Structure formats: C-alpha cells, structure tokens
Short mmCIF file of C-alpha atoms and ligand atoms in Angstrom, two decimals:
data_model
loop_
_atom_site.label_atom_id
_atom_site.label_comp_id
_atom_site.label_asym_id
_atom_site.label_seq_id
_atom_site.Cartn_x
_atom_site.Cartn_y
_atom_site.Cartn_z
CA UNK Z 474 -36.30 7.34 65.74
CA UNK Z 475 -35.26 4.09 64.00
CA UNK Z 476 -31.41 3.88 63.27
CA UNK Z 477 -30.75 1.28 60.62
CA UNK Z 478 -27.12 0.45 61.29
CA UNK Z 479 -26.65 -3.05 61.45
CA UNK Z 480 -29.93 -4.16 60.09
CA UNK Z 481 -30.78 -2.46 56.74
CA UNK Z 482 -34.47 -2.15 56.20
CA UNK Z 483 -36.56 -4.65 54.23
CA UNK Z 484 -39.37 -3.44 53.62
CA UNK Z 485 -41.28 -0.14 53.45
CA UNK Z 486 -43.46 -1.51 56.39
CA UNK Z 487 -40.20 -1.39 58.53
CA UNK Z 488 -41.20 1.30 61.28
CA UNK Z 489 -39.30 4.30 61.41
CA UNK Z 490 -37.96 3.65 57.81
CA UNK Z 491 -40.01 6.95 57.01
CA UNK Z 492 -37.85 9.20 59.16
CA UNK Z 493 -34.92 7.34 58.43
CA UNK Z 494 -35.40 8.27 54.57
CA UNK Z 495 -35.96 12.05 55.47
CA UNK Z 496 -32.76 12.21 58.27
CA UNK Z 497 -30.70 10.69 55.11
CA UNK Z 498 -32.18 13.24 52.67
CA UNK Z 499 -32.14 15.93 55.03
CA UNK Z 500 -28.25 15.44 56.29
CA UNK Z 501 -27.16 15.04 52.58
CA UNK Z 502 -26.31 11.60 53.03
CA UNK Z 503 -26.41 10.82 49.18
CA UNK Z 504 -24.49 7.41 49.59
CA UNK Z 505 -27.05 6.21 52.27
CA UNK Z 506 -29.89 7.43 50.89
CA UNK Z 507 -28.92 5.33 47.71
CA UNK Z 508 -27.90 2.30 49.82
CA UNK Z 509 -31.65 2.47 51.73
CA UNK Z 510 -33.30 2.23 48.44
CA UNK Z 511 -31.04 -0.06 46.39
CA UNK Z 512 -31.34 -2.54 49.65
CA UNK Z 513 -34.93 -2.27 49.64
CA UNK Z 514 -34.84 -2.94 45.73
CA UNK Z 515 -32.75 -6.05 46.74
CA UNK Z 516 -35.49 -7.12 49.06
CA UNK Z 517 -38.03 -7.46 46.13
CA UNK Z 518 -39.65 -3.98 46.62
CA UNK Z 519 -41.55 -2.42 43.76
CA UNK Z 520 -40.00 0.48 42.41
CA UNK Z 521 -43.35 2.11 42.03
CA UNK Z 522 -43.85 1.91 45.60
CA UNK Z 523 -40.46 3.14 46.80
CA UNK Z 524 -40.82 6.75 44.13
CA UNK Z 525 -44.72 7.54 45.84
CA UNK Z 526 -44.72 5.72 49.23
CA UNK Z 527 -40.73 6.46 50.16
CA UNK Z 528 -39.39 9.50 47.06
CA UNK Z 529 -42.26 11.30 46.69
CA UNK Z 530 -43.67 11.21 50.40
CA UNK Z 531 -40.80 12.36 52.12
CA UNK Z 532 -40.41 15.30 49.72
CA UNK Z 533 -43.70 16.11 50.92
CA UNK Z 534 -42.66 16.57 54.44
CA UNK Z 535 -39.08 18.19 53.32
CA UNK Z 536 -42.34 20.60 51.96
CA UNK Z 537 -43.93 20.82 55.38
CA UNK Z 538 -40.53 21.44 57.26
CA UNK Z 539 -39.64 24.58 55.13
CA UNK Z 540 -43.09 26.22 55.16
CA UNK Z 541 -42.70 25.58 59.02
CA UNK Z 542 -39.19 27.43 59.27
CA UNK Z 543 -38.02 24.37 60.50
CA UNK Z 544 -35.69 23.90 57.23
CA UNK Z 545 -33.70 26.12 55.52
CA UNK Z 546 -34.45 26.78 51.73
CA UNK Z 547 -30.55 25.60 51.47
CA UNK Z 548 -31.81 22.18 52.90
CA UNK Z 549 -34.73 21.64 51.33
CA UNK Z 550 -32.37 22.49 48.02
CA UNK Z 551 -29.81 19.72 49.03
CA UNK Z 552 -32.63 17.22 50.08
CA UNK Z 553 -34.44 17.66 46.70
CA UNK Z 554 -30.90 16.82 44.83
CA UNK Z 555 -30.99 14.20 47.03
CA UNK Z 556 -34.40 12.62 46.08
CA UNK Z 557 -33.88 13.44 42.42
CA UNK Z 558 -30.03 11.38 42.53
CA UNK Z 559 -32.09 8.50 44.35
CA UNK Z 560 -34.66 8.57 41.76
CA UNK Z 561 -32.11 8.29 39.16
CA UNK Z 562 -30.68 4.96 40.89
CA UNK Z 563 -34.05 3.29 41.14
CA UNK Z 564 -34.28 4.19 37.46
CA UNK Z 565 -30.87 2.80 36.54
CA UNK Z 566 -32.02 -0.11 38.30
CA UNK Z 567 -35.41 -1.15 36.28
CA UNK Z 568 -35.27 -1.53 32.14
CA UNK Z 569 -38.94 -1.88 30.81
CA UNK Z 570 -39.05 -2.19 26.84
CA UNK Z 571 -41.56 0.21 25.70
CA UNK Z 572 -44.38 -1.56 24.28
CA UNK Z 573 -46.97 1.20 24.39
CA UNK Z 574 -47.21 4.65 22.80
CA UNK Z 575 -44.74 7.45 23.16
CA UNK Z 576 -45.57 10.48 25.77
CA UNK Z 577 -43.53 13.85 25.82
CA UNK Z 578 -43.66 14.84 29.98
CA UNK Z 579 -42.88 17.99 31.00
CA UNK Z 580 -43.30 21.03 33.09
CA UNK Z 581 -44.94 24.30 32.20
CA UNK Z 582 -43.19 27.68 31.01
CA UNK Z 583 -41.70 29.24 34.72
CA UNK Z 584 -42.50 26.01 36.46
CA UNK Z 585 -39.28 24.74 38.16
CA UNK Z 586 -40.63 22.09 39.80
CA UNK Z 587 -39.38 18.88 37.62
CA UNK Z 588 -39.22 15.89 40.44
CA UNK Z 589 -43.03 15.48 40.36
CA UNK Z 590 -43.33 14.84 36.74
CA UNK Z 591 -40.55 13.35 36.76
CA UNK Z 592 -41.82 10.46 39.17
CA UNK Z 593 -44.62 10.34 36.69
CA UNK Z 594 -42.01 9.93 33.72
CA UNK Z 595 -40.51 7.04 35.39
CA UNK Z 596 -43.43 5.12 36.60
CA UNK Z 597 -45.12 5.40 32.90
CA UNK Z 598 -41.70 4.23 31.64
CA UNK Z 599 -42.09 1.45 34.07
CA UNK Z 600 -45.82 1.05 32.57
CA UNK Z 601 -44.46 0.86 29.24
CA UNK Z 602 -44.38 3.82 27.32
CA UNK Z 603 -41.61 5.15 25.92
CA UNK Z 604 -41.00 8.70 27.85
CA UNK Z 605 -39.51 12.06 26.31
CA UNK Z 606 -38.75 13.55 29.67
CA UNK Z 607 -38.52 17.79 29.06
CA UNK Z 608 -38.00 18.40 32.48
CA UNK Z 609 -38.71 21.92 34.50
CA UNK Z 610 -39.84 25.08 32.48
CA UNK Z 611 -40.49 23.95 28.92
CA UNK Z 612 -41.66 27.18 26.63
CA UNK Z 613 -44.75 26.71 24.63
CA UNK Z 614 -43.21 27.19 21.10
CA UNK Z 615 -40.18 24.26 22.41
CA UNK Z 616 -43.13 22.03 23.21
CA UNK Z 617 -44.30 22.32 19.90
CA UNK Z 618 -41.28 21.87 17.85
CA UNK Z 619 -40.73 18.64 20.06
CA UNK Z 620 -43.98 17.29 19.57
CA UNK Z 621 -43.64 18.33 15.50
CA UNK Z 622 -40.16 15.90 15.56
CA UNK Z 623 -41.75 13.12 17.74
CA UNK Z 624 -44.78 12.50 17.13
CA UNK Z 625 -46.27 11.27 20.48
CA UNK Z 626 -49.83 10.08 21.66
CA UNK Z 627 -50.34 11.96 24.76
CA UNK Z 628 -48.63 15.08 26.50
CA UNK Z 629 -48.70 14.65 30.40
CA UNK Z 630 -48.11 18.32 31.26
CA UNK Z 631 -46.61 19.68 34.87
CA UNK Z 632 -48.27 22.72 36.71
CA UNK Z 633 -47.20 22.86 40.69
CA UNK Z 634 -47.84 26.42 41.38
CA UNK Z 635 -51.20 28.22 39.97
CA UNK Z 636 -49.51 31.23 39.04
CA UNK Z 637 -48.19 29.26 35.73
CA UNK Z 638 -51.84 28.63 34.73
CA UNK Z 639 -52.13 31.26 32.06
CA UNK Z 640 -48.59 29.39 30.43
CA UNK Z 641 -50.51 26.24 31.12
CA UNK Z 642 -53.08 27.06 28.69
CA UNK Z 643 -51.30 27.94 25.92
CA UNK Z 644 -49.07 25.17 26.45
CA UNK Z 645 -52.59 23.34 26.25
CA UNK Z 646 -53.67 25.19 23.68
CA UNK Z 647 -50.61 24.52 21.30
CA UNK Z 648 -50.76 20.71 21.95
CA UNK Z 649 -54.00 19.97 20.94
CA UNK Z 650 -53.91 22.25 17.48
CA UNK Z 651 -51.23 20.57 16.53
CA UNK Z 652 -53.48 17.11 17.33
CA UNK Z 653 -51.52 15.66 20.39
CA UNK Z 654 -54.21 15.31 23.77
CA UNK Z 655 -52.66 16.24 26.70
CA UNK Z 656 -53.05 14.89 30.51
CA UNK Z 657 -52.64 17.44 33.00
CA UNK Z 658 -51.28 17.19 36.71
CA UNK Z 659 -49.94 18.91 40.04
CA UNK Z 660 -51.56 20.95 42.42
CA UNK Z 661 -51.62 24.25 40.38
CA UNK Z 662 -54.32 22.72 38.06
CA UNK Z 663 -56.35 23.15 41.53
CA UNK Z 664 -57.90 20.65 44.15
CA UNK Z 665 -59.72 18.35 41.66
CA UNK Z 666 -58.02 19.24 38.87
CA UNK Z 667 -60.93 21.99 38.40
CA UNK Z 668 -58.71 24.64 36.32
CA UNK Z 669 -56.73 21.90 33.98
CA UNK Z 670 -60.30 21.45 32.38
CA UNK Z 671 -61.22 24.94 32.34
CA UNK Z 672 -58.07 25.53 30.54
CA UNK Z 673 -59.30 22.64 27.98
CA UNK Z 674 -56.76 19.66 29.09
CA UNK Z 675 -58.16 16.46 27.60
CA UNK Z 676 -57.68 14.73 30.69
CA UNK Z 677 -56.43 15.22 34.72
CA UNK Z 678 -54.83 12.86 36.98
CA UNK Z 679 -54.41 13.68 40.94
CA UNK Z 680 -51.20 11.58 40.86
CA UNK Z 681 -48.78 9.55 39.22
CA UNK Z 682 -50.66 5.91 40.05
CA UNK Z 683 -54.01 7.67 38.58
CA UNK Z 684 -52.18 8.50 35.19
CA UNK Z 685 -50.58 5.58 34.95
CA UNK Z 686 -54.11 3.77 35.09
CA UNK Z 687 -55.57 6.60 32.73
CA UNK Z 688 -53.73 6.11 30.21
CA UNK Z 689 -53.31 2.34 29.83
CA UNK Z 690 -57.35 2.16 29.83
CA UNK Z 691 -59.08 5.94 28.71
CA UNK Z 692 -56.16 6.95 26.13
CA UNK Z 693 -56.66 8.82 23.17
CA UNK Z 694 -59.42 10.76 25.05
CA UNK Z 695 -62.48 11.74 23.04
CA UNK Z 696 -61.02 14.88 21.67
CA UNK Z 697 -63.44 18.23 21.54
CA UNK Z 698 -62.55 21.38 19.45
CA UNK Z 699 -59.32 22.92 20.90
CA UNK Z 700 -60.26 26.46 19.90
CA UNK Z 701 -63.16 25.77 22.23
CA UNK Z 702 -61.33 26.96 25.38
CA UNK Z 703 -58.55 28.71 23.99
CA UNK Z 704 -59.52 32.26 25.09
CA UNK Z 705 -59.41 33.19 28.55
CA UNK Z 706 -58.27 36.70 30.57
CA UNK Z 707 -59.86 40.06 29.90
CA UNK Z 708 -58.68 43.12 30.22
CA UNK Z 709 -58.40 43.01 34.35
CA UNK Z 710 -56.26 40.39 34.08
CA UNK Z 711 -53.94 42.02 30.70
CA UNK Z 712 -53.75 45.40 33.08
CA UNK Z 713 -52.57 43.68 35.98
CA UNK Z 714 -49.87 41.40 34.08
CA UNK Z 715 -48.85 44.23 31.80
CA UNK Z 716 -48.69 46.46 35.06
CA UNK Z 717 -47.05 43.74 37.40
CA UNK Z 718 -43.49 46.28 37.96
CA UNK Z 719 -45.84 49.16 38.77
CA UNK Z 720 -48.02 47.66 41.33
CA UNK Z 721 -44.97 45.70 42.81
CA UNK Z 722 -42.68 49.55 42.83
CA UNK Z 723 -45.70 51.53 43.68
CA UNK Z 724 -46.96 49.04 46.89
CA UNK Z 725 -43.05 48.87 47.91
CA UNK Z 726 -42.32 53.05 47.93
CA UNK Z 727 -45.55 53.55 49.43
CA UNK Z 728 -44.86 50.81 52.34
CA UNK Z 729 -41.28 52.61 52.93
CA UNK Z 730 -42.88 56.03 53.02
CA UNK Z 731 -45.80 54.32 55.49
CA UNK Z 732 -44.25 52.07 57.57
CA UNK Z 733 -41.29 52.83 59.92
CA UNK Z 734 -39.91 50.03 60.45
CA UNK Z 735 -38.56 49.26 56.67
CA UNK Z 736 -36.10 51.84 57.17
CA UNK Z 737 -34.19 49.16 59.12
CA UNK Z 738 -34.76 46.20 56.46
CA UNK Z 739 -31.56 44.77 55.88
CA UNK Z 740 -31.16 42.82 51.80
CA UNK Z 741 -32.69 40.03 52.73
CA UNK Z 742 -35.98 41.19 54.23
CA UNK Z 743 -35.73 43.99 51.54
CA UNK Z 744 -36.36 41.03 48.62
CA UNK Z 745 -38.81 39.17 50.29
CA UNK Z 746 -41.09 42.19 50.88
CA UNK Z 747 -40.43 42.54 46.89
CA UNK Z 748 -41.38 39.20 46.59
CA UNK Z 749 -44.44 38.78 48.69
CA UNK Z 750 -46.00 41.43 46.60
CA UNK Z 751 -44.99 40.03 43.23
CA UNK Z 752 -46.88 36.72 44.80
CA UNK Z 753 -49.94 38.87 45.46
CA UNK Z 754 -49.57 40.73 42.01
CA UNK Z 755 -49.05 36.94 40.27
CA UNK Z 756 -51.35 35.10 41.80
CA UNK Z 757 -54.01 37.78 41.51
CA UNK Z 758 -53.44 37.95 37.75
CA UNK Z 759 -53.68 33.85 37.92
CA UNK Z 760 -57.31 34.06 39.79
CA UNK Z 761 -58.43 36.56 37.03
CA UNK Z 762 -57.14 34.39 34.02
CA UNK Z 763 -59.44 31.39 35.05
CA UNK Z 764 -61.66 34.14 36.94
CA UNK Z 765 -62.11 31.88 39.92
CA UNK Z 766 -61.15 33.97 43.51
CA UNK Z 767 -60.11 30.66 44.94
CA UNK Z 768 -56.91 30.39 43.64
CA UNK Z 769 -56.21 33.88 45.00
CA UNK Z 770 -57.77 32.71 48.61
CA UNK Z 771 -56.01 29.77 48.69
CA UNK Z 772 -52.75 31.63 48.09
CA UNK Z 773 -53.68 34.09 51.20
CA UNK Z 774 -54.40 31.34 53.27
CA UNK Z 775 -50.93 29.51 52.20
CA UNK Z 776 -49.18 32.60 52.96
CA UNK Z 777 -50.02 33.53 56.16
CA UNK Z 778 -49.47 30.36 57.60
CA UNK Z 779 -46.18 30.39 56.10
CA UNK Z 780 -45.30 33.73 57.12
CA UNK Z 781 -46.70 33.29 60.46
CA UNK Z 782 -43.97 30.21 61.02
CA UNK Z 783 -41.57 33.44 60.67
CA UNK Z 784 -42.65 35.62 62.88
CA UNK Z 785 -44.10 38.10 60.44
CA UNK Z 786 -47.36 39.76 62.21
CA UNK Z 787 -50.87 39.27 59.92
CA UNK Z 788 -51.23 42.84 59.96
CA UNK Z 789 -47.57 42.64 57.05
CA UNK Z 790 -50.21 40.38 54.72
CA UNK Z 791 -53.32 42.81 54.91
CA UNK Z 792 -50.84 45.84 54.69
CA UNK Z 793 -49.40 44.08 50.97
CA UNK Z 794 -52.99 43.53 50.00
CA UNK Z 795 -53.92 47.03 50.60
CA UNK Z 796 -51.46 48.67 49.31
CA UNK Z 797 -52.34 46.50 45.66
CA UNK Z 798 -55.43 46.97 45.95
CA UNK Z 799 -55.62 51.09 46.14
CA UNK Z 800 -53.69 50.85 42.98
CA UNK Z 801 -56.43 48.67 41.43
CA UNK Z 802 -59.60 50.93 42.01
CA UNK Z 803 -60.65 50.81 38.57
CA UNK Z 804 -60.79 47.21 37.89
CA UNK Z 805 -63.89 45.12 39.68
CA UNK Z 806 -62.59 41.94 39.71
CA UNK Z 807 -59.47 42.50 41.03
CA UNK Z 808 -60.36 44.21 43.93
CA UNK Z 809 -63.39 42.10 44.65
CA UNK Z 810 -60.64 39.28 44.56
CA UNK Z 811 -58.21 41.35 46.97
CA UNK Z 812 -60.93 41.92 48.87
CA UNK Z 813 -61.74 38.19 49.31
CA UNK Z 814 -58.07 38.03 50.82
CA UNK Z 815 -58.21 40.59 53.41
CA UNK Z 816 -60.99 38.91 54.81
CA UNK Z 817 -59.57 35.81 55.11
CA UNK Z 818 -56.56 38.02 57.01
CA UNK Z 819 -58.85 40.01 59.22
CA UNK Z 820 -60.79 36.77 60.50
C1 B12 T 1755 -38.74 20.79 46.12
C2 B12 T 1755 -39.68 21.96 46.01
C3 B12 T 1755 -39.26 23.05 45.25
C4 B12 T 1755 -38.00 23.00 44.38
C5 B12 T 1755 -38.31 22.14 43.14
C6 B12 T 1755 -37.07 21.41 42.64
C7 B12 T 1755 -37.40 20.24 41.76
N1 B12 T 1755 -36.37 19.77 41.09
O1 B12 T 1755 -38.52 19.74 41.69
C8 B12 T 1755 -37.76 24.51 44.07
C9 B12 T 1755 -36.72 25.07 45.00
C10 B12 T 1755 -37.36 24.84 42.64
C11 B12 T 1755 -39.11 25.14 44.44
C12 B12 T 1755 -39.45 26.42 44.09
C13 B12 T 1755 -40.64 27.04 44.49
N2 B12 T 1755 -41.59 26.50 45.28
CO1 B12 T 1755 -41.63 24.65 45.82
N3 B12 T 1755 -41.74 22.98 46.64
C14 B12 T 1755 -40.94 21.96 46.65
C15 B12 T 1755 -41.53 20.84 47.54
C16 B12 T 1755 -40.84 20.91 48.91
C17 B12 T 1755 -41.43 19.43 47.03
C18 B12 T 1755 -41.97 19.21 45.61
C19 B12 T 1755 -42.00 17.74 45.38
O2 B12 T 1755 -41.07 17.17 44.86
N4 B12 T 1755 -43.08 17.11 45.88
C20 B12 T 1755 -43.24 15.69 45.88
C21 B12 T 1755 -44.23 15.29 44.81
C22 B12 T 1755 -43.89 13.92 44.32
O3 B12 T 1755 -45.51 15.37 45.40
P1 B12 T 1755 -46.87 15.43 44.62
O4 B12 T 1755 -47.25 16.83 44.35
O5 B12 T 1755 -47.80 14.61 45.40
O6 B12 T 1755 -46.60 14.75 43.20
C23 B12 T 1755 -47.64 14.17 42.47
C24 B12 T 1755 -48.58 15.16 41.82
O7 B12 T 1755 -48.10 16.47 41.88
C25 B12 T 1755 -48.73 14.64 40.42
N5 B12 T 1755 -48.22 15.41 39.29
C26 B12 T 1755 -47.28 16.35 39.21
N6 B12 T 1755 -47.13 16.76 37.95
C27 B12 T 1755 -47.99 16.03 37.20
C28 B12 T 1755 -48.25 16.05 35.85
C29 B12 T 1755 -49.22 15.17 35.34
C30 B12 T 1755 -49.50 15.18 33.88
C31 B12 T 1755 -49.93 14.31 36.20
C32 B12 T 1755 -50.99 13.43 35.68
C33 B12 T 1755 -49.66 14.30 37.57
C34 B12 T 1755 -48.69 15.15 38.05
O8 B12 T 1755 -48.02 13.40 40.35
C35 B12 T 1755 -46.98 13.42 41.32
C36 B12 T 1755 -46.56 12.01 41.67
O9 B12 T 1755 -47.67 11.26 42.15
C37 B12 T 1755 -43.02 21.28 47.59
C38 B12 T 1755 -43.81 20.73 48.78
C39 B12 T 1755 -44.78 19.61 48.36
N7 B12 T 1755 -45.61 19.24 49.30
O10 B12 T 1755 -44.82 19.12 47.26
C40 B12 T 1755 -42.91 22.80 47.48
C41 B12 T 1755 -44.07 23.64 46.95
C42 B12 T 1755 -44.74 22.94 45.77
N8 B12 T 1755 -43.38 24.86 46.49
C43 B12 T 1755 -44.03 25.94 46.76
C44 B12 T 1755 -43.59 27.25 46.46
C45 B12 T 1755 -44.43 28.40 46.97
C46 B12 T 1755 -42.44 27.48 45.69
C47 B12 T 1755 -41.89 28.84 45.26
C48 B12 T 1755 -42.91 29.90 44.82
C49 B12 T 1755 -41.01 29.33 46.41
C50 B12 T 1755 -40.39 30.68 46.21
N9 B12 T 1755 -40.68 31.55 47.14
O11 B12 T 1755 -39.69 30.92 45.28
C51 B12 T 1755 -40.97 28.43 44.08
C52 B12 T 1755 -41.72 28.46 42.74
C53 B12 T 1755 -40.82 28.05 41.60
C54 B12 T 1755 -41.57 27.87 40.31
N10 B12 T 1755 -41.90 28.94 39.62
O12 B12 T 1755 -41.86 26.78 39.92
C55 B12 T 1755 -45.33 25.65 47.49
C56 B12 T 1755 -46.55 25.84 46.59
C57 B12 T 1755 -47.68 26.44 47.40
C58 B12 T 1755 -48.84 26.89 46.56
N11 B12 T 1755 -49.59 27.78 47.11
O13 B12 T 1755 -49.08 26.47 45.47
C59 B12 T 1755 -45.08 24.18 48.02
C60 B12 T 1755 -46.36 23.33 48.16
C61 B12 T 1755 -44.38 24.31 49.39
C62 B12 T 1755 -45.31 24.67 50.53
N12 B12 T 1755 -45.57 23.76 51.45
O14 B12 T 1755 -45.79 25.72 50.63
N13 B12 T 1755 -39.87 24.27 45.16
#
C-alpha cells in the first residue's frame, strides 16, 4: 500500500490514494483524513469528485469489510463519523449561491442511513439549489409540516434498506397531495429504481451525479394523480406487520425448545437470533407491500452471505425461515414468498 508521508497526494489518480483514504477512515485518523482531502482541494480537485469517487466509494468498501467480518460494527461506526466530519470540511470549503429552486432532502421514517443523501444534499447545493437537509429518519407528518413552512420544488427522498418501503410511500404519498414532486433514491427503492415508481415517486435517480443532472434539465416532472398509487398492502401484509412480536416470540421459543444448542447462547448471539428473524418478519412484510418476492430473495441471498462470513451454518437461515413460515399457513403470499427463500438456501 501507498504511504503518503512526505508527498501528499495530488490527485485522485494518485495510486494507492484509494486505500490510503480507507486506512485513514478505518484507523480514526480524523485529522488526516481531513488533511488528504483539504490537500487534494488545494490541488484544484472538484469537490464533486472527491464526495463519489473518494467519500462515497470508500464507504462502500467500509460496507464490504463489515459484511465480510473483516470490520467490526464499532469500526465501520467510527469510519462513517469519519466520512461524514470529512464531508463537512469539503462543504465548509465550497460556497455556491443558490440560484435555482429550493429542495427539502431527507431520509425515510426508520431509515438511519443519512451520509448518502447527504452527499446528494451537498452536490445539489454545489449545483445550485438551495438544500433543506432533514437528515436520517424523517416521520411522514414532519415532512409535511416542513414542506407546508417552505415551500420547495422537489423532495429528493432517502430509502437504503427495502424494509422502509411501506414508510416510503406514504412519505410519497404525503408529498405529492400536498403538490411538492418528489425524486427518489438508494438501493431500497430496488435495482432500477423499480419499487420508487411503484410506490408513485415522480422521478428516480441511481445516484447523486444522475439527480443532479435530473433535476437541472427534467424538473417539475409531469405530475399524474397522487391518489393513483396511494394504496398498496392487503391483508397478508397488515397480518404479518400487525403480528411482527408474535412470529418473532413464537419462531424464537420454538427454536429454544428445537434446537440444542441455544441453550448455550450467550446475550449477544441471543439478540442476533432475535434479530435475524425480525429481518425475515420485516422484509417479508416489505415484499408483500409492493407484492414483488424479489425484495424478499434478495434479502436471503444478502443474508447468507453475510452470515456465512461468520461462521453461521446455512442450515441457521432455512431453520428461521421455517420456523416463520409454519406460523404463516394461512396466508398464500407469504409463504409462497418464504418459500422462494428456502430455495435459494437449499441450492
Ligand atoms: C454506514 C452504514 C450504516 C450506518 C449509517 C450511518 C450514516 N450516518 O449514514 C448505520 C450503522 C446506521 C447502518 C445501519 C444499518 N445498516 Co447499513 N450500511 C452502511 C454502509 C457501510 C455505508 C452506507 C454509505 O454511506 N454508503 C455510501 C453511499 C454514498 O453509497 P451509495 O449507496 O452509492 O450512495 C448513492 C445512492 O445511494 C444514491 N442515493 C441515496 N439516497 C438517495 C436519495 C435520492 C433522492 C437520490 C436521487 C439518490 C440517493 O446517491 C448516493 C450518492 O451517489 C452500507 C454499505 C454500502 N455499500 O453502502 C451499509 C448497508 C447499506 N447497511 C446495511 C444494513 C443491513 C444495515 C442494518 C439493517 C444493519 C443492522 N443489522 O442493524 C442497519 C439498518 C438501519 C436502518 N434502519 O436504516 C446493508 C443493506 C443490505 C440490504 N439488503 O439492503 C448495507 C448495504 C451493508 C451490506 N453490505 O450489507 N448502516
């Protein structure tokens, strides 16, 4: 690896500057991490470039490293407050009048993850518009009483993890009655964006540089009748929200009566078991909201890659999507969609 000791890096071509970024980030080296960028900054380096090719990028591998056990969720905590203090500095750095609209950005009800969006925030700053930044887990009705006192053109709106989609849409939902068009982003809204129009967003954007572009050239968006897509779920999806603590108890004093080996769970493995199967329960219910299976296979296929970097046997996976479904024997859907996991598990 590149050590930049004596000779600070230019330029984001520099080799190694990559790893040198994520070693900073990653050894909660705040002050160099700061130095790196404000030195590339110096150098005449666009601060668009250094929040997607340098921020955003390595917090995509910090990503990689803790779904490979290779970080602890304490690191990838400390590198994140790392990216997000770095971000601030570039930011302090650049002043842009705004000479465009105004945009409210922020992240869906339960959605914690606020450095995405707010990359987005900066670089439409950056563009131009004058940004209300909300930051993570913004409740519907708080939304609306912002957009009531602000008036903006355009909502950009923050989903990372699908199981927020059902928030999502009435977040959606409430934006456009009220007359405000909102652009959607982050990999809950799916692959291609697929579920952000399903859930009636007026627009999508795969990343920050797309929405940017969007909304300088496409904005307002021809705007169709918001009560159009405003009802979603049936009742699979209410009984297996409304009965989320049931399934979760019922799957977890079933496994302890079942399986042997949970006798000796210490805390810790204790409230990940109860986790795993609140994952299954949430993103089952998420899969049945926009009635599309892949968001529940995708989750499967997530999870036992990440489970398999800990040592947890397949056979844990198919024994938590069992043990949800037998409690789900009445409901089609549901266990058509569970059943689409366990063959994924069994392959
Ligand atoms: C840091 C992090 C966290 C932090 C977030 C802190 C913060 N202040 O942001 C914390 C610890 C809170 C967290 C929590 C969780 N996380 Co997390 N997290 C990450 C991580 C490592 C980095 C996120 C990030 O900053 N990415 C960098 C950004 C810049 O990348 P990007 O997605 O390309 O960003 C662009 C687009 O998303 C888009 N975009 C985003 N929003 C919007 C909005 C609009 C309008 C538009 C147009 C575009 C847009 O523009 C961005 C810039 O170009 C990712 C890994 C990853 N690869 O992203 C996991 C990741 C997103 N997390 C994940 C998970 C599972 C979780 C938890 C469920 C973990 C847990 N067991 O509790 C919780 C869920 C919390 C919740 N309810 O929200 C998974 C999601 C997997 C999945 N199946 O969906 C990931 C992918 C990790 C992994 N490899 O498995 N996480």
């Amino acid at each position: 690896m590149t050590v930049f000791t004596s000779n600070p890096p230019r330029s984001l071509d520099d080799p190694g500057l990559g790893d040198h970024f994520l070693s900073l980030v990653g050894d909660g080296d705040e002050y160099g991490a700061v130095d790196l960028v404000t030195g590339l900054l110096d150098n005449g380096t666009p601060a668009q470039r250094i929040m997607l090719d340098l921020i955003a990028a390595t917090q995509s591998r910090v990503g990689e490293l803790w779904a490979a056990n290779e970080w602890s969720v304490a690191r990838e905590h400390a590198a994140t407050a790392i990216s997000e203090r770095v971000l601030a500095a570039v930011s302090a750095r650049t002043t842009v009048r705004p000479t465009r609209g105004r945009i409210t950005v922020a992240c869906v009800d339960g959605e914690w993850h606020a450095l995405p969006v707010r990359i987005l925030g900066e670089m439409l700053r950056l563009d131009g518009w004058r940004v209300d930044f909300l930051g993570a887990n913004v409740p519907g009705p708080h939304l609306v009483t912002h957009l009531h006192q602000t008036g903006p053109d355009a909502v950009a709106l923050s989903c990372m993890i699908a199981t927020r989609l059902p928030r999502a849409h009435t977040a959606i939902t409430a934006c456009r009655s009220v007359g405000v068009p909102v652009i959607a982003g982050g990999r809950g809204f799916g692959p291609d964006g697929r579920w952000a129009q399903k859930l009636g967003a007026d627009a999508w954007a795969a990343g920050a540089e797309e929405a940017v572009a969007r909304l300088a050239h496409q904005w307002p968006p021809v705007v169709g009748d918001p009560y159009e897509t405003a009802f979603l779920g049936d009742d699979e999806y209410t009984y297996v929200v409304r009965s989320r603590g049931d399934l979760v108890r019922t799957a977890l004093d079933t496994l302890a009566a079942t399986y042997p080996p949970m006798a000796a769970y210490d805390q810790r493995q204790h409230d990940a078991t109860v986790e795993d199967l609140g994952h299954i329960v949430d993103f089952l219910a998420a899969s049945l909201y926009v009635a599309d299976q892949q968001i529940f296979t995708g989750f499967v296929e997530w999870t036992a890659v990440v489970l398999e970097a800990r040592g947890v046997p397949p056979v844990a996976l198919q024994v938590g999507l069992r043990l949800v479904k037998d409690q789900l024997r009445d409901y089609p859907a549901a266990c058509a969609t569970l059943e689409a996991g366990l063959r994924l598990t069994t392959r």
